[in-house]
Amino acid sequence: MVYQYIILFPNGETFNNKFLPVLDGLTHASLKMGITGYEVDPKTILGHANEEIEEYVTAGQYKHFIKRLHDNSINPKNDVVVILMADLNPYFLPDKYEKISSTFKAAVKVNELKDRIDKRKPKIYFGTYQGNF
């Protein structure tokens, strides 16, 4: 199976203005409360949020989100997975997604170059992973 993963940041514009609005009210509220909860370790907090995204975000909501991005380089034919991270550091990559760490690093480098070239686009880090999570 081919997955397209998109890295988002909880304080980022793309997460707050493009991803959250496509979710149903309960999932939206749950994610916002979970991120601002009582836990202090960002990896743990976002680990719980990533579990909720995986469990509750539907394929239709992902398609709507991708349309809102206006980015032709993201292929909606692949299964899309949004991963919340505190920082672009492999340490913050949830344990479940350890298998993508090498492709993650390569994707970050490519997208950082794209960001330098076109400053008008929102920062979206993504890559493709073939296999099972």
XYZ file of C-alpha atoms in Angstrom:
133
model
C 0.000 0.000 0.000
C 1.225 3.502 -0.821
C 0.722 6.241 1.755
C 1.181 9.956 1.318
C 2.020 11.464 4.679
C 1.659 15.141 5.451
C 3.443 16.619 8.456
C 1.556 19.389 10.250
C 2.354 21.432 13.338
C -0.302 22.134 16.016
C 0.455 25.861 16.032
C 0.774 26.050 12.260
C -1.502 27.889 9.884
C -2.083 24.814 7.707
C -3.273 22.706 10.652
C -5.505 25.394 12.150
C -6.887 27.039 9.011
C -6.993 24.198 6.488
C -7.121 20.846 8.330
C -9.247 21.496 11.442
C -12.105 23.206 9.547
C -12.762 20.081 7.428
C -13.305 17.893 10.511
C -16.611 17.279 12.226
C -17.193 19.317 15.377
C -16.497 16.527 17.869
C -13.173 15.500 16.287
C -12.176 19.154 15.971
C -12.915 19.839 19.644
C -11.247 16.617 20.750
C -8.034 17.458 18.898
C -7.937 21.025 20.199
C -8.523 19.924 23.799
C -6.079 17.038 23.536
C -3.300 19.283 22.291
C -3.833 21.783 25.091
C -4.307 19.154 27.824
C -2.381 18.520 31.020
C 0.439 16.415 29.575
C 3.781 18.218 29.174
C 5.730 15.931 26.824
C 5.038 17.071 23.238
C 5.700 13.609 21.815
C 3.090 12.079 24.153
C 0.530 14.833 23.545
C 0.834 14.626 19.785
C 0.948 10.828 19.933
C -2.582 10.876 21.374
C -3.674 13.458 18.798
C -2.247 11.324 15.973
C -4.202 8.312 17.253
C -7.396 10.384 17.153
C -6.643 11.598 13.631
C -6.036 8.036 12.486
C -9.221 6.780 14.114
C -11.700 9.544 13.340
C -10.657 11.447 10.202
C -12.437 10.033 7.155
C -11.243 9.666 3.560
C -13.754 12.344 2.536
C -12.328 14.787 5.069
C -8.804 14.088 3.797
C -9.939 14.768 0.206
C -11.518 18.051 1.271
C -8.307 19.001 3.119
C -6.154 18.249 0.065
C -8.406 20.433 -2.111
C -7.949 23.278 0.379
C -4.154 22.993 0.092
C -4.126 23.824 -3.636
C -0.902 21.802 -4.015
C -0.705 19.654 -7.148
C 2.306 17.728 -5.854
C 0.124 15.886 -3.319
C -1.509 12.899 -4.986
C -5.011 12.303 -3.590
C -5.072 8.824 -5.159
C -2.766 7.522 -2.423
C -4.005 6.959 1.109
C -3.250 10.153 3.005
C -2.039 10.230 6.597
C -1.673 13.484 8.540
C 1.005 13.324 11.229
C 1.221 16.040 13.886
C 4.728 16.835 15.096
C 6.111 19.405 17.515
C 9.194 20.041 15.383
C 10.884 18.833 12.204
C 13.075 16.464 14.140
C 12.840 12.671 13.754
C 12.683 12.433 17.577
C 9.156 13.861 17.441
C 8.040 11.373 14.803
C 5.550 9.073 16.574
C 6.976 5.612 17.279
C 4.353 4.051 15.036
C 5.846 5.871 12.051
C 9.497 4.961 12.706
C 9.601 3.064 9.403
C 9.271 6.307 7.455
C 12.110 8.135 9.226
C 14.545 7.876 6.293
C 11.951 8.942 3.708
C 10.804 11.611 6.169
C 14.294 13.145 6.311
C 14.566 13.167 2.510
C 11.108 14.720 2.114
C 11.933 17.441 4.635
C 15.060 18.399 2.691
C 13.192 18.546 -0.624
C 10.347 20.581 0.844
C 12.709 22.975 2.622
C 14.245 23.733 -0.769
C 10.768 24.291 -2.257
C 9.930 26.632 0.635
C 12.981 28.764 -0.073
C 12.017 29.047 -3.739
C 8.327 29.898 -3.241
C 7.730 31.794 -0.008
C 4.045 32.393 -0.810
C 3.039 28.753 -0.300
C 2.262 27.481 3.198
C 4.908 25.180 4.627
C 3.756 21.643 3.992
C 6.128 18.761 4.528
C 5.102 15.538 2.902
C 6.454 12.345 1.448
C 5.410 8.964 0.153
C 5.834 5.673 1.963
C 5.155 2.247 0.495
C 4.407 -0.499 3.005
C 2.421 -0.949 6.182
C 2.598 1.302 9.210
